[in-house]
mmCIF file of C-alpha atoms in Angstrom:
data_model
loop_
_atom_site.group_PDB
_atom_site.id
_atom_site.type_symbol
_atom_site.label_atom_id
_atom_site.label_comp_id
_atom_site.label_asym_id
_atom_site.label_seq_id
_atom_site.Cartn_x
_atom_site.Cartn_y
_atom_site.Cartn_z
ATOM 1 C CA UNK A 1 0.000 0.000 0.000
ATOM 2 C CA UNK A 2 1.030 3.583 -0.578
ATOM 3 C CA UNK A 3 0.089 6.960 0.867
ATOM 4 C CA UNK A 4 -0.576 9.696 -1.681
ATOM 5 C CA UNK A 5 -0.713 13.410 -0.845
ATOM 6 C CA UNK A 6 -2.113 15.964 -3.310
ATOM 7 C CA UNK A 7 -1.051 19.480 -2.281
ATOM 8 C CA UNK A 8 -3.126 22.231 -3.883
ATOM 9 C CA UNK A 9 -3.545 25.934 -3.371
ATOM 10 C CA UNK A 10 -6.825 25.553 -1.476
ATOM 11 C CA UNK A 11 -6.757 22.009 -0.087
ATOM 12 C CA UNK A 12 -4.484 19.088 0.760
ATOM 13 C CA UNK A 13 -5.866 15.633 -0.026
ATOM 14 C CA UNK A 14 -4.487 12.371 1.295
ATOM 15 C CA UNK A 15 -5.278 8.743 0.632
ATOM 16 C CA UNK A 16 -4.164 5.145 0.948
ATOM 17 C CA UNK A 17 -3.872 3.570 -2.491
ATOM 18 C CA UNK A 18 -3.179 0.004 -3.598
ATOM 19 C CA UNK A 19 -0.914 -0.947 -6.497
ATOM 20 C CA UNK A 20 -3.884 -0.979 -8.899
ATOM 21 C CA UNK A 21 -4.725 2.630 -8.100
ATOM 22 C CA UNK A 22 -7.749 1.933 -5.912
ATOM 23 C CA UNK A 23 -8.259 4.465 -3.121
ATOM 24 C CA UNK A 24 -8.941 2.626 0.148
ATOM 25 C CA UNK A 25 -8.999 5.659 2.436
ATOM 26 C CA UNK A 26 -9.289 9.398 1.782
ATOM 27 C CA UNK A 27 -9.136 12.606 3.821
ATOM 28 C CA UNK A 28 -8.705 16.325 3.148
ATOM 29 C CA UNK A 29 -7.811 19.550 4.901
ATOM 30 C CA UNK A 30 -7.619 23.207 3.875
ATOM 31 C CA UNK A 31 -4.266 24.588 2.724
ATOM 32 C CA UNK A 32 -2.951 27.272 5.063
ATOM 33 C CA UNK A 33 -0.634 28.637 2.395
ATOM 34 C CA UNK A 34 -0.490 32.137 3.878
ATOM 35 C CA UNK A 35 1.108 30.746 7.061
ATOM 36 C CA UNK A 36 4.136 29.398 5.221
ATOM 37 C CA UNK A 37 5.889 26.081 4.711
ATOM 38 C CA UNK A 38 5.903 24.912 8.347
ATOM 39 C CA UNK A 39 2.119 25.242 8.723
ATOM 40 C CA UNK A 40 1.427 23.345 5.500
ATOM 41 C CA UNK A 41 3.962 20.666 6.449
ATOM 42 C CA UNK A 42 2.274 20.175 9.833
ATOM 43 C CA UNK A 43 -1.111 19.781 8.147
ATOM 44 C CA UNK A 44 0.406 17.183 5.826
ATOM 45 C CA UNK A 45 1.844 15.365 8.845
ATOM 46 C CA UNK A 46 -1.614 15.350 10.442
ATOM 47 C CA UNK A 47 -3.077 13.730 7.329
ATOM 48 C CA UNK A 48 -0.243 11.206 7.068
ATOM 49 C CA UNK A 49 -0.579 10.259 10.739
ATOM 50 C CA UNK A 50 -4.307 9.636 10.290
ATOM 51 C CA UNK A 51 -3.644 7.527 7.195
ATOM 52 C CA UNK A 52 -1.009 5.479 9.026
ATOM 53 C CA UNK A 53 -3.371 4.977 11.962
ATOM 54 C CA UNK A 54 -6.052 3.727 9.566
ATOM 55 C CA UNK A 55 -3.541 1.425 7.850
ATOM 56 C CA UNK A 56 -2.694 -0.164 11.193
ATOM 57 C CA UNK A 57 -6.376 -0.762 11.938
ATOM 58 C CA UNK A 58 -6.792 -2.480 8.566
ATOM 59 C CA UNK A 59 -3.432 -4.268 8.756
ATOM 60 C CA UNK A 60 -2.087 -2.500 5.654
ATOM 61 C CA UNK A 61 1.668 -2.206 5.146
ATOM 62 C CA UNK A 62 2.718 1.220 3.850
ATOM 63 C CA UNK A 63 5.652 0.984 1.427
ATOM 64 C CA UNK A 64 6.166 4.665 0.607
ATOM 65 C CA UNK A 65 4.695 8.160 0.727
ATOM 66 C CA UNK A 66 4.272 10.155 -2.479
ATOM 67 C CA UNK A 67 3.454 13.834 -2.757
ATOM 68 C CA UNK A 68 2.293 15.923 -5.701
ATOM 69 C CA UNK A 69 3.054 19.650 -5.500
ATOM 70 C CA UNK A 70 2.409 22.582 -7.863
ATOM 71 C CA UNK A 71 6.147 23.112 -8.282
ATOM 72 C CA UNK A 72 9.529 21.473 -8.860
ATOM 73 C CA UNK A 73 11.276 18.948 -6.589
ATOM 74 C CA UNK A 74 14.943 17.926 -6.485
ATOM 75 C CA UNK A 75 15.092 14.250 -7.578
ATOM 76 C CA UNK A 76 18.083 13.573 -5.311
ATOM 77 C CA UNK A 77 16.787 15.007 -2.034
ATOM 78 C CA UNK A 78 13.053 15.159 -2.822
ATOM 79 C CA UNK A 79 13.027 18.654 -1.398
ATOM 80 C CA UNK A 80 10.869 21.274 -3.110
ATOM 81 C CA UNK A 81 13.084 23.660 -5.083
ATOM 82 C CA UNK A 82 10.266 26.106 -5.638
ATOM 83 C CA UNK A 83 6.505 26.167 -5.482
ATOM 84 C CA UNK A 84 5.098 29.520 -6.574
ATOM 85 C CA UNK A 85 1.481 28.976 -5.486
ATOM 86 C CA UNK A 86 2.565 28.169 -1.924
ATOM 87 C CA UNK A 87 5.463 30.646 -1.902
ATOM 88 C CA UNK A 88 8.002 27.893 -1.140
ATOM 89 C CA UNK A 89 11.659 27.968 -2.104
ATOM 90 C CA UNK A 90 14.107 25.219 -1.141
ATOM 91 C CA UNK A 91 11.585 23.709 1.291
ATOM 92 C CA UNK A 92 13.124 20.607 2.985
ATOM 93 C CA UNK A 93 9.934 18.559 2.693
ATOM 94 C CA UNK A 94 11.598 15.286 1.698
ATOM 95 C CA UNK A 95 14.174 15.567 4.466
ATOM 96 C CA UNK A 96 11.566 16.450 7.107
ATOM 97 C CA UNK A 97 9.249 13.553 6.246
ATOM 98 C CA UNK A 98 11.996 10.945 5.826
ATOM 99 C CA UNK A 99 13.380 11.714 9.275
ATOM 100 C CA UNK A 100 9.907 11.517 10.780
ATOM 101 C CA UNK A 101 8.556 8.339 9.178
ATOM 102 C CA UNK A 102 11.565 6.327 8.031
ATOM 103 C CA UNK A 103 9.786 5.569 4.759
ATOM 104 C CA UNK A 104 10.809 6.362 1.181
ATOM 105 C CA UNK A 105 9.439 9.796 0.230
ATOM 106 C CA UNK A 106 8.753 10.711 -3.401
ATOM 107 C CA UNK A 107 7.798 14.215 -4.512
ATOM 108 C CA UNK A 108 6.900 15.341 -8.026
ATOM 109 C CA UNK A 109 5.032 17.988 -9.974
ATOM 110 C CA UNK A 110 1.242 17.768 -9.789
ATOM 111 C CA UNK A 111 0.793 17.503 -13.566
ATOM 112 C CA UNK A 112 3.308 14.645 -13.741
ATOM 113 C CA UNK A 113 1.460 12.991 -10.871
ATOM 114 C CA UNK A 114 -1.807 13.259 -12.823
ATOM 115 C CA UNK A 115 -0.099 11.625 -15.812
ATOM 116 C CA UNK A 116 0.914 8.719 -13.567
ATOM 117 C CA UNK A 117 -2.653 8.370 -12.299
ATOM 118 C CA UNK A 118 -4.076 8.200 -15.810
ATOM 119 C CA UNK A 119 -1.444 5.581 -16.688
ATOM 120 C CA UNK A 120 -2.330 3.459 -13.648
ATOM 121 C CA UNK A 121 -6.109 3.661 -13.677
ATOM 122 C CA UNK A 122 -7.270 6.131 -16.296
ATOM 123 C CA UNK A 123 -7.500 6.611 -20.027
ATOM 124 C CA UNK A 124 -3.820 5.793 -20.730
ATOM 125 C CA UNK A 125 -3.835 2.550 -18.730
ATOM 126 C CA UNK A 126 -1.955 -0.134 -20.651
ATOM 127 C CA UNK A 127 -0.103 2.412 -22.775
ATOM 128 C CA UNK A 128 3.704 2.281 -22.773
ATOM 129 C CA UNK A 129 4.116 5.857 -23.982
ATOM 130 C CA UNK A 130 1.680 8.663 -23.278
ATOM 131 C CA UNK A 131 1.388 12.391 -22.757
ATOM 132 C CA UNK A 132 -1.024 14.060 -20.355
ATOM 133 C CA UNK A 133 -2.054 17.667 -20.973
ATOM 134 C CA UNK A 134 -3.948 19.681 -18.398
ATOM 135 C CA UNK A 135 -5.628 22.797 -19.763
ATOM 136 C CA UNK A 136 -6.673 25.114 -16.958
ATOM 137 C CA UNK A 137 -5.612 28.589 -15.866
ATOM 138 C CA UNK A 138 -2.285 27.579 -17.398
ATOM 139 C CA UNK A 139 -1.131 24.505 -19.321
ATOM 140 C CA UNK A 140 0.777 21.682 -17.655
ATOM 141 C CA UNK A 141 1.436 18.057 -18.312
ATOM 142 C CA UNK A 142 3.406 14.912 -17.831
ATOM 143 C CA UNK A 143 5.263 12.523 -20.117
ATOM 144 C CA UNK A 144 5.378 8.742 -19.666
ATOM 145 C CA UNK A 145 7.996 6.847 -21.713
ATOM 146 C CA UNK A 146 8.252 3.060 -21.415
ATOM 147 C CA UNK A 147 5.946 3.300 -18.383
ATOM 148 C CA UNK A 148 8.357 5.633 -16.572
ATOM 149 C CA UNK A 149 8.026 9.354 -15.893
ATOM 150 C CA UNK A 150 10.262 11.505 -18.051
ATOM 151 C CA UNK A 151 11.189 14.825 -16.431
ATOM 152 C CA UNK A 152 14.776 15.236 -17.610
ATOM 153 C CA UNK A 153 18.149 15.174 -15.874
ATOM 154 C CA UNK A 154 17.335 17.739 -13.193
ATOM 155 C CA UNK A 155 13.584 17.057 -12.953
ATOM 156 C CA UNK A 156 12.849 20.342 -14.718
ATOM 157 C CA UNK A 157 11.635 18.924 -18.015
ATOM 158 C CA UNK A 158 8.093 18.237 -19.273
ATOM 159 C CA UNK A 159 7.191 21.936 -18.953
ATOM 160 C CA UNK A 160 4.658 21.390 -21.689
ATOM 161 C CA UNK A 161 2.915 24.728 -21.249
ATOM 162 C CA UNK A 162 6.124 26.582 -22.060
ATOM 163 C CA UNK A 163 6.775 24.977 -25.429
ATOM 164 C CA UNK A 164 7.089 27.856 -27.922
ATOM 165 C CA UNK A 165 4.622 27.350 -30.758
ATOM 166 C CA UNK A 166 4.147 30.803 -32.297
ATOM 167 C CA UNK A 167 4.251 34.553 -31.752
ATOM 168 C CA UNK A 168 1.478 35.897 -29.549
ATOM 169 C CA UNK A 169 0.032 39.296 -28.677
ATOM 170 C CA UNK A 170 1.083 39.025 -25.027
ATOM 171 C CA UNK A 171 3.975 37.518 -23.088
ATOM 172 C CA UNK A 172 3.745 34.472 -20.836
ATOM 173 C CA UNK A 173 4.195 34.815 -17.074
ATOM 174 C CA UNK A 174 7.541 33.055 -17.521
ATOM 175 C CA UNK A 175 8.800 36.022 -19.561
ATOM 176 C CA UNK A 176 8.821 34.351 -22.970
ATOM 177 C CA UNK A 177 6.508 35.004 -25.878
ATOM 178 C CA UNK A 178 4.677 32.219 -27.703
ATOM 179 C CA UNK A 179 4.261 29.632 -24.933
ATOM 180 C CA UNK A 180 1.545 27.033 -25.496
ATOM 181 C CA UNK A 181 -0.319 28.156 -22.383
ATOM 182 C CA UNK A 182 -0.754 31.652 -23.858
ATOM 183 C CA UNK A 183 -2.727 30.035 -26.689
ATOM 184 C CA UNK A 184 -4.479 27.005 -25.177
ATOM 185 C CA UNK A 185 -5.297 27.776 -21.529
ATOM 186 C CA UNK A 186 -8.615 29.011 -20.183
ATOM 187 C CA UNK A 187 -6.920 32.351 -19.529
ATOM 188 C CA UNK A 188 -5.736 32.532 -23.134
ATOM 189 C CA UNK A 189 -9.162 31.777 -24.596
ATOM 190 C CA UNK A 190 -10.861 34.512 -22.567
ATOM 191 C CA UNK A 191 -8.046 36.966 -23.210
ATOM 192 C CA UNK A 192 -8.136 36.505 -26.988
ATOM 193 C CA UNK A 193 -11.928 36.746 -27.089
ATOM 194 C CA UNK A 194 -11.773 40.010 -25.140
ATOM 195 C CA UNK A 195 -9.110 41.277 -27.554
ATOM 196 C CA UNK A 196 -11.445 40.665 -30.493
ATOM 197 C CA UNK A 197 -14.222 42.579 -28.737
ATOM 198 C CA UNK A 198 -11.906 45.460 -27.817
ATOM 199 C CA UNK A 199 -10.736 45.696 -31.427
ATOM 200 C CA UNK A 200 -14.316 46.077 -32.654
ATOM 201 C CA UNK A 201 -15.411 42.580 -33.648
ATOM 202 C CA UNK A 202 -19.159 43.158 -33.679
ATOM 203 C CA UNK A 203 -21.287 40.163 -32.746
ATOM 204 C CA UNK A 204 -24.596 41.151 -31.221
ATOM 205 C CA UNK A 205 -25.645 37.548 -30.553
ATOM 206 C CA UNK A 206 -22.522 37.003 -28.445
ATOM 207 C CA UNK A 207 -22.827 40.306 -26.591
ATOM 208 C CA UNK A 208 -26.527 39.815 -25.852
ATOM 209 C CA UNK A 209 -25.852 36.359 -24.411
ATOM 210 C CA UNK A 210 -22.979 37.809 -22.380
ATOM 211 C CA UNK A 211 -25.177 40.571 -20.962
ATOM 212 C CA UNK A 212 -27.735 37.980 -19.912
ATOM 213 C CA UNK A 213 -25.116 36.436 -17.619
ATOM 214 C CA UNK A 214 -24.091 39.802 -16.129
ATOM 215 C CA UNK A 215 -21.143 40.252 -18.458
ATOM 216 C CA UNK A 216 -19.109 37.438 -16.905
ATOM 217 C CA UNK A 217 -17.157 35.799 -19.728
ATOM 218 C CA UNK A 218 -15.479 32.460 -19.033
ATOM 219 C CA UNK A 219 -14.303 29.514 -21.100
ATOM 220 C CA UNK A 220 -17.522 27.551 -20.626
ATOM 221 C CA UNK A 221 -19.557 30.458 -22.005
ATOM 222 C CA UNK A 222 -17.283 30.808 -25.033
ATOM 223 C CA UNK A 223 -17.450 27.072 -25.784
ATOM 224 C CA UNK A 224 -21.236 27.069 -25.340
ATOM 225 C CA UNK A 225 -21.509 29.881 -27.882
ATOM 226 C CA UNK A 226 -19.113 28.119 -30.261
ATOM 227 C CA UNK A 227 -21.301 25.012 -30.113
ATOM 228 C CA UNK A 228 -24.115 27.251 -31.392
ATOM 229 C CA UNK A 229 -21.858 28.276 -34.311
ATOM 230 C CA UNK A 230 -21.468 31.814 -33.017
ATOM 231 C CA UNK A 231 -18.920 33.583 -35.224
ATOM 232 C CA UNK A 232 -16.948 35.370 -32.496
ATOM 233 C CA UNK A 233 -16.755 32.317 -30.240
ATOM 234 C CA UNK A 234 -15.742 30.069 -33.138
ATOM 235 C CA UNK A 235 -12.963 32.452 -34.135
ATOM 236 C CA UNK A 236 -11.550 32.247 -30.610
ATOM 237 C CA UNK A 237 -11.969 28.487 -30.130
ATOM 238 C CA UNK A 238 -10.663 27.616 -33.591
ATOM 239 C CA UNK A 239 -7.522 29.661 -32.913
ATOM 240 C CA UNK A 240 -7.014 27.844 -29.611
ATOM 241 C CA UNK A 241 -7.496 24.446 -31.285
ATOM 242 C CA UNK A 242 -5.034 25.348 -34.051
ATOM 243 C CA UNK A 243 -2.200 26.182 -31.672
ATOM 244 C CA UNK A 244 -2.980 23.321 -29.302
ATOM 245 C CA UNK A 245 -2.860 21.008 -32.318
ATOM 246 C CA UNK A 246 0.548 22.406 -33.294
ATOM 247 C CA UNK A 247 1.761 21.430 -29.828
ATOM 248 C CA UNK A 248 0.159 18.005 -30.113
ATOM 249 C CA UNK A 249 1.743 17.536 -33.540
ATOM 250 C CA UNK A 250 5.140 18.333 -32.026
ATOM 251 C CA UNK A 251 4.669 15.644 -29.388
ATOM 252 C CA UNK A 252 3.657 13.076 -31.976
ATOM 253 C CA UNK A 253 6.602 13.920 -34.245
ATOM 254 C CA UNK A 254 9.102 13.726 -31.365
ATOM 255 C CA UNK A 255 7.701 11.050 -29.034
ATOM 256 C CA UNK A 256 5.131 9.109 -31.075
ATOM 257 C CA UNK A 257 2.993 8.342 -27.983
ATOM 258 C CA UNK A 258 0.116 5.868 -28.006
ATOM 259 C CA UNK A 259 -2.281 8.353 -26.409
ATOM 260 C CA UNK A 260 -2.375 12.048 -25.598
ATOM 261 C CA UNK A 261 -4.861 12.601 -22.780
ATOM 262 C CA UNK A 262 -6.416 16.002 -22.163
ATOM 263 C CA UNK A 263 -7.681 17.107 -18.756
ATOM 264 C CA UNK A 264 -8.247 20.293 -16.788
ATOM 265 C CA UNK A 265 -11.113 22.768 -16.846
ATOM 266 C CA UNK A 266 -10.993 23.390 -20.603
ATOM 267 C CA UNK A 267 -11.476 19.653 -21.232
ATOM 268 C CA UNK A 268 -15.019 19.995 -19.880
ATOM 269 C CA UNK A 269 -15.903 21.058 -23.429
ATOM 270 C CA UNK A 270 -15.765 17.294 -23.946
ATOM 271 C CA UNK A 271 -16.417 15.559 -27.236
ATOM 272 C CA UNK A 272 -16.796 18.878 -29.062
ATOM 273 C CA UNK A 273 -13.200 19.830 -28.241
ATOM 274 C CA UNK A 274 -11.750 16.384 -28.989
ATOM 275 C CA UNK A 275 -13.467 16.228 -32.382
ATOM 276 C CA UNK A 276 -12.049 19.612 -33.334
ATOM 277 C CA UNK A 277 -8.541 18.600 -32.247
ATOM 278 C CA UNK A 278 -8.779 15.315 -34.159
ATOM 279 C CA UNK A 279 -9.626 17.198 -37.354
ATOM 280 C CA UNK A 280 -6.779 19.676 -36.873
ATOM 281 C CA UNK A 281 -3.716 18.003 -35.350
ATOM 282 C CA UNK A 282 -3.046 15.693 -38.296
ATOM 283 C CA UNK A 283 -2.050 18.804 -40.308
ATOM 284 C CA UNK A 284 1.087 19.069 -38.166
ATOM 285 C CA UNK A 285 2.097 15.392 -38.117
ATOM 286 C CA UNK A 286 4.927 14.367 -40.446
ATOM 287 C CA UNK A 287 3.889 10.749 -40.997
ATOM 288 C CA UNK A 288 0.177 11.115 -41.628
ATOM 289 C CA UNK A 289 -0.312 7.669 -43.103
ATOM 290 C CA UNK A 290 -0.877 5.142 -40.358
ATOM 291 C CA UNK A 291 -0.672 7.713 -37.559
ATOM 292 C CA UNK A 292 -2.066 5.846 -34.561
ATOM 293 C CA UNK A 293 -1.768 8.369 -31.723
ATOM 294 C CA UNK A 294 -5.166 8.849 -30.120
ATOM 295 C CA UNK A 295 -6.386 12.082 -28.518
ATOM 296 C CA UNK A 296 -8.704 11.342 -25.599
ATOM 297 C CA UNK A 297 -10.234 12.988 -22.556
ATOM 298 C CA UNK A 298 -8.723 12.144 -19.178
ATOM 299 C CA UNK A 299 -10.914 10.104 -16.826
ATOM 300 C CA UNK A 300 -9.920 10.475 -13.203
ATOM 301 C CA UNK A 301 -10.721 14.064 -12.272
ATOM 302 C CA UNK A 302 -10.198 15.038 -8.635
ATOM 303 C CA UNK A 303 -8.799 11.662 -7.523
ATOM 304 C CA UNK A 304 -5.867 11.804 -9.953
ATOM 305 C CA UNK A 305 -3.655 13.726 -7.527
ATOM 306 C CA UNK A 306 -3.930 11.159 -4.738
ATOM 307 C CA UNK A 307 -3.578 8.122 -7.015
ATOM 308 C CA UNK A 308 -0.647 9.477 -8.982
ATOM 309 C CA UNK A 309 1.230 10.751 -5.928
ATOM 310 C CA UNK A 310 0.851 7.416 -4.171
ATOM 311 C CA UNK A 311 2.370 5.557 -7.115
ATOM 312 C CA UNK A 312 5.264 7.868 -8.011
ATOM 313 C CA UNK A 313 7.677 5.177 -6.788
ATOM 314 C CA UNK A 314 6.416 2.738 -9.432
ATOM 315 C CA UNK A 315 7.169 5.184 -12.260
ATOM 316 C CA UNK A 316 10.678 6.276 -11.267
#
């Protein structure tokens, strides 16, 4: 059995997971990010202690503890090099937990952890080589090669959202221009749609529908309008799909994965989004004949963080 910890900006989730990815126990607590590393670490310890207590009651043997964080960990020490959302830098999380529990501690990026979860129990189960893309406020992801996580020599690879795919009208938060997440994230979709409106793209149907929801424009609204063949919404969504497909084409040309799974808030557009991507991405694939990479929606949702974190050790 394994303990998995999913550390997010608003909550910390913990669970006991078996080798098949089944969650046997689950608990959660709010993230006290504003109080700093020590407070969050203590809350994690509380969750781990409760999980260990439960494992003793059920006679489970815990083999390791895995943790998914929205940041980068050092593969040698399993300390967190930086974690922007929690304002951590060089946090000795691996060291602190190893000394406390005497168990192997594994820490990895939350998007990589989600890729592991999908490989264990989700849409990429059974696949040797896969890519997981999460499209939310930003764009993240994880790469599985020969059923092992690929993050590069210093664990700083697989920054999928920062692949440069074209010139854009605004710079990424990382300082570069043209990052995938400035084209394919929820933020990017809304930002480009607003740009069209500001530049005088007149679409009364779109604006009337927007006024009816108090002027609050989000990705769901834009996709809903695109599904109704609204011109403004389609212009925005089709641009997003084009650049996302360029990124997907790059992955296929370089890695030739079996499956590319798409998750995150934007993926809630569902079949509509996948069908558009499937029509577009082939334009950017070198070997079009016999191309077998499948583009699919991820399956696991909120449980992916716990499952993937718990099983990091199996993918190292």
